[in-house]
Coordinates of C-alpha atoms in Angstrom, one line a residue:
X89 CA -19.2 -17.5 10.3
X90 CA -18.3 -14.5 12.4
X91 CA -19.8 -11.2 11.1
X92 CA -17.1 -9.2 9.3
X93 CA -16.1 -6.0 11.0
X94 CA -16.1 -2.6 9.3
X95 CA -14.2 0.1 11.2
X96 CA -15.6 3.4 12.3
X97 CA -13.9 6.3 14.2
X98 CA -15.6 5.4 17.4
X99 CA -14.2 1.9 17.2
X100 CA -10.6 3.0 17.7
X101 CA -7.5 4.3 15.9
X102 CA -6.4 4.1 12.3
X103 CA -2.8 3.3 11.6
X104 CA -1.1 4.1 8.3
X105 CA 2.4 3.0 7.4
X106 CA 4.3 4.9 4.7
X107 CA 2.3 8.0 5.6
X108 CA 4.8 10.8 4.9
X109 CA 4.0 11.1 1.1
X110 CA 1.8 10.0 -1.7
X111 CA -1.3 8.0 -1.1
X112 CA -0.5 7.3 2.6
X113 CA -0.3 11.1 3.3
X114 CA -3.5 11.8 1.5
X115 CA -5.3 8.9 3.3
X116 CA -4.2 10.3 6.7
X117 CA -5.6 13.7 5.9
X118 CA -8.9 12.1 4.6
X119 CA -9.3 9.9 7.7
X120 CA -8.7 12.9 10.0
X121 CA -11.5 14.7 8.2
X122 CA -13.7 11.7 8.8
X123 CA -13.0 11.8 12.5
X124 CA -10.3 9.3 13.0
X125 CA -7.3 9.6 15.3
X126 CA -4.6 8.5 12.9
X127 CA -1.3 7.0 13.8
X128 CA 1.2 7.8 11.0
X129 CA 4.4 5.8 10.7
X130 CA 7.4 6.3 8.5
X131 CA 11.2 7.0 8.8
X132 CA 10.7 10.6 7.6
X133 CA 10.0 12.2 10.9
X134 CA 10.0 15.8 9.7
X135 CA 7.4 15.0 6.9
X136 CA 5.2 13.4 9.5
X137 CA 5.3 16.4 11.7
X138 CA 4.4 18.6 8.7
X139 CA 1.5 16.3 8.1
X140 CA 0.4 16.6 11.7
X141 CA 0.3 20.4 11.4
X142 CA -1.6 20.3 8.1
X143 CA -4.3 17.9 9.2
X144 CA -7.8 19.5 9.8
X145 CA -10.9 17.9 11.0
X146 CA -12.5 16.3 14.0
X147 CA -9.7 13.7 14.2
X148 CA -6.0 14.1 14.9
X149 CA -2.6 12.9 13.7
X150 CA -0.3 10.9 16.1
X151 CA 3.3 10.7 14.9
X152 CA 5.3 7.6 15.6
X153 CA 8.6 6.8 13.8
X154 CA 9.0 3.2 12.6
X155 CA 10.8 1.0 10.0
X156 CA 8.6 -1.7 8.6
X157 CA 11.6 -3.8 7.6
X158 CA 12.3 -4.3 11.3
X159 CA 9.9 -6.9 12.8
X160 CA 10.9 -6.1 16.4
X161 CA 10.3 -2.4 15.7
X162 CA 6.8 -3.1 14.5
X163 CA 6.0 -5.3 17.5
X164 CA 7.2 -2.5 19.8
X165 CA 5.4 0.1 17.8
X166 CA 2.0 -1.6 17.9
X167 CA 2.4 -2.3 21.6
X168 CA 3.2 1.4 22.2
X169 CA 0.3 2.5 20.1
X170 CA -2.3 0.5 22.0
X171 CA -0.7 1.2 25.5
X172 CA -0.4 5.0 25.0
X173 CA -3.1 5.9 22.6
X174 CA -5.8 3.2 22.2
X175 CA -6.8 0.2 20.2
X176 CA -6.1 0.0 16.4
X177 CA -9.4 -0.6 14.6
X178 CA -8.2 0.1 11.1
X179 CA -4.7 -0.5 9.6
X180 CA -3.6 0.5 6.1
X181 CA -0.2 -1.1 5.3
X182 CA 1.0 1.2 2.6
X183 CA 4.8 1.6 2.9
X184 CA 6.6 0.7 -0.3
X185 CA 9.4 1.3 -2.7
X186 CA 9.7 1.3 -6.5
X187 CA 13.1 0.2 -7.8
X188 CA 13.1 -0.4 -11.5
X189 CA 15.2 -3.2 -12.9
X190 CA 16.2 -4.4 -16.4
X191 CA 16.5 -8.1 -17.3
X192 CA 19.6 -7.4 -19.3
X193 CA 21.3 -5.6 -16.3
X194 CA 20.1 -7.3 -13.2
X195 CA 21.0 -6.1 -9.7
X196 CA 20.2 -8.2 -6.7
X197 CA 19.9 -5.2 -4.4
X198 CA 16.7 -4.0 -6.1
X199 CA 15.0 -7.3 -5.4
X200 CA 16.3 -7.5 -1.8
X201 CA 15.1 -4.0 -1.0
X202 CA 11.7 -4.4 -2.8
X203 CA 10.8 -7.6 -1.0
X204 CA 12.1 -6.3 2.4
X205 CA 9.9 -3.2 2.2
X206 CA 6.9 -4.1 0.0
X207 CA 6.4 -7.7 1.1
X208 CA 8.2 -8.5 4.4
X209 CA 7.3 -5.0 5.6
X210 CA 3.6 -5.9 5.4
X211 CA 4.2 -9.3 7.1
X212 CA 6.1 -7.6 9.9
X213 CA 3.0 -5.5 10.6
X214 CA 0.5 -8.2 10.0
X215 CA 1.9 -10.6 12.6
X216 CA 1.4 -8.3 15.6
X217 CA -1.8 -6.7 14.2
X218 CA -3.6 -10.0 13.8
X219 CA -2.6 -11.1 17.3
X220 CA -3.9 -7.8 18.8
X221 CA -7.1 -7.8 16.7
X222 CA -7.7 -11.5 17.4
X223 CA -7.7 -10.8 21.1
X224 CA -10.3 -8.1 20.6
X225 CA -12.4 -10.2 18.2
X226 CA -12.5 -7.7 15.4
X227 CA -10.4 -5.4 13.2
X228 CA -9.9 -4.2 9.6
X229 CA -6.7 -4.4 7.6
X230 CA -6.0 -3.1 4.1
X231 CA -2.9 -4.0 2.2
X232 CA -1.5 -1.7 -0.5
X233 CA -0.7 -3.7 -3.6
X234 CA -0.9 -2.3 -7.2
X235 CA -2.1 -2.9 -10.7
X236 CA 1.5 -3.8 -11.3
X237 CA 0.8 -7.1 -9.4
X238 CA -1.6 -8.2 -12.1
X239 CA 1.1 -9.1 -14.7
X240 CA 4.6 -8.5 -15.8
X241 CA 5.6 -5.2 -17.4
X242 CA 9.0 -3.8 -18.5
X243 CA 11.4 -2.8 -15.7
X244 CA 8.8 -3.8 -13.0
X245 CA 10.1 -7.3 -12.1
X246 CA 11.0 -6.5 -8.5
X247 CA 8.1 -4.1 -7.7
X248 CA 5.5 -6.1 -9.6
X249 CA 6.6 -9.4 -8.1
X250 CA 6.3 -8.0 -4.6
X251 CA 2.9 -6.6 -5.3
X252 CA 1.7 -9.8 -6.9
X253 CA 2.8 -11.7 -3.8
X254 CA 0.7 -9.3 -1.6
X255 CA -2.4 -10.1 -3.7
X256 CA -1.9 -13.8 -3.3
X257 CA -1.0 -13.5 0.4
X258 CA -4.2 -11.4 1.1
X259 CA -6.4 -13.9 -0.8
X260 CA -4.9 -16.8 1.2
X261 CA -5.3 -15.1 4.6
X262 CA -8.8 -14.0 4.0
X263 CA -10.3 -17.5 4.6
X264 CA -8.9 -17.7 8.1
X265 CA -9.4 -14.0 9.1
X266 CA -13.0 -14.0 8.0
X267 CA -13.7 -16.7 10.6
X268 CA -12.4 -14.6 13.4
X269 CA -14.0 -11.3 12.5
X270 CA -11.0 -9.5 10.9
X271 CA -11.7 -7.8 7.6
X272 CA -8.8 -8.1 5.2
X273 CA -8.8 -6.1 1.9
X274 CA -6.3 -5.5 -0.8
X275 CA -5.9 -2.2 -2.6
X276 CA -4.8 -2.2 -6.3
X277 CA -4.5 1.4 -7.6
X278 CA -3.7 2.2 -11.2
X279 CA -1.6 5.3 -11.9
X280 CA -1.7 7.9 -9.1
X281 CA -0.2 11.3 -9.8
X282 CA 2.4 13.3 -7.8
X283 CA 4.2 16.5 -8.7
X284 CA 6.9 14.4 -10.4
X285 CA 4.5 12.1 -12.3
X286 CA 4.9 13.9 -15.6
X287 CA 8.5 12.8 -15.9
X288 CA 7.8 9.1 -16.3
X289 CA 8.8 8.6 -19.9
X290 CA 5.8 6.5 -20.8
X291 CA 2.0 6.9 -21.0
X292 CA 0.1 6.8 -17.7
X293 CA -3.5 6.3 -18.7
X294 CA -6.4 7.2 -16.4
X295 CA -4.1 9.1 -14.0
X296 CA -5.8 10.1 -10.7
X297 CA -4.7 12.5 -8.0
X298 CA -3.6 11.4 -4.5
X299 CA -6.7 13.1 -3.1
X300 CA -9.0 11.2 -5.5
X301 CA -7.2 7.9 -4.7
X302 CA -7.7 8.5 -1.0
X303 CA -11.4 9.2 -1.5
X304 CA -11.8 6.0 -3.5
X305 CA -9.9 4.0 -1.0
X306 CA -11.9 5.3 1.9
X307 CA -15.1 4.5 0.1
X308 CA -13.8 1.0 -0.6
X309 CA -13.0 0.5 3.1
X310 CA -16.6 1.1 4.0
X311 CA -17.8 -1.4 1.3
X312 CA -18.0 -5.2 1.4
X313 CA -15.5 -5.5 -1.4
X314 CA -12.3 -7.6 -0.9
X315 CA -10.4 -5.7 -3.6
X316 CA -10.3 -1.9 -3.9
X317 CA -9.2 -1.1 -7.4
X318 CA -9.4 2.1 -9.4
X319 CA -10.0 3.6 -11.9
X320 CA -11.8 0.5 -13.0
X321 CA -11.9 1.5 -16.7
X322 CA -8.1 1.0 -16.6
X323 CA -7.5 -1.7 -14.0
X324 CA -10.2 -4.0 -15.4
X325 CA -8.6 -3.6 -18.8
X326 CA -5.3 -4.7 -17.3
X327 CA -7.1 -7.7 -15.7
X328 CA -8.4 -8.6 -19.2
X329 CA -5.0 -8.4 -20.7
X330 CA -3.8 -11.2 -18.4
X331 CA -6.2 -13.7 -19.9
X332 CA -4.8 -13.2 -23.4
X333 CA -2.4 -15.7 -24.8
X334 CA 1.2 -14.8 -23.9
X335 CA 2.1 -14.1 -27.5
X336 CA -0.5 -11.4 -27.8
X337 CA 0.2 -10.1 -24.3
X338 CA 3.9 -9.6 -24.9
X339 CA 3.3 -8.1 -28.3
X340 CA 0.8 -5.6 -26.9
X341 CA 3.0 -4.5 -24.0
X342 CA 6.0 -4.2 -26.3
X343 CA 4.0 -1.8 -28.5
X344 CA 2.5 0.2 -25.7
X345 CA 5.5 0.8 -23.5
X346 CA 8.3 2.8 -25.1
X347 CA 11.8 1.2 -25.1
X348 CA 13.8 2.4 -22.2
X349 CA 10.8 3.7 -20.3
X350 CA 10.5 3.0 -16.6
X351 CA 7.1 1.5 -15.6
X352 CA 6.3 2.2 -12.0
X353 CA 3.4 3.7 -10.1
X354 CA 3.5 7.5 -10.4
X355 CA 2.6 7.7 -6.7
X356 CA 5.8 6.0 -5.7
X357 CA 8.6 7.0 -8.0
X358 CA 12.1 5.8 -7.2
X359 CA 13.2 7.7 -4.1
X360 CA 16.7 8.9 -3.6
X361 CA 18.6 10.9 -1.0
X362 CA 21.4 13.4 -1.3
X363 CA 23.9 10.6 -1.7
X364 CA 21.9 9.2 -4.7
X365 CA 21.0 5.9 -3.0
X366 CA 17.5 4.6 -2.9
X367 CA 15.3 5.6 0.0
X368 CA 12.2 4.0 1.4
X369 CA 9.2 5.6 -0.2
X370 CA 7.3 6.5 2.9

């Protein structure tokens, strides 16, 4: 079996999608401190420029606009990155949206958008990434999933299903990518705080800051672990809940989650623009 690659700044660029806010933004700042040149991608150009100005360290921020829901745009973007700036050694596919849904008031749009960004957006990046990394014989890719992918919770049918699909997809791809020297990891955070996280309407146990999340992810990227999950005292408890009989599982969740609460990652609350319509959480 080919030795599995672990990226370092001297190996090439880091690329982060969904880098204009939340975990993606904190990761970009952290990787610049570690010496990486970091390509940041999102549709929020002004926020990326602000990030570029804030970054401090031996690395640098390279701003490139992009929409992960457009496969041609991602093909073009990766080609432009490697032609103009250098090879991508590390990619963190982080862009995502949270669109809460209720089973008694279903809207197709929430599912279409969630799968387009959270799932297909990752695939649209993976296809060109793997081709480029395969040609070099090495690379490292981390896919941002969530503890919400471990099991169903109220109002999280669209978000949780997309994140569960990412876990399954990463597990399946790992067999083939290991053989060609590409390290694939999945990131499953618990609750990560943002300035608006206190308005959730339900308990968020073991809440961590975006800076702490970035530190734990960066440590996980240097490890041999396939799954990067934190804080473990919470995420492992959620894993344990999934092996309980359904009767107990549903009863526990019904008691723990207040009626009418919106369960979604605090790091990616439902984004809206001035017109009140959902926006991509990047």
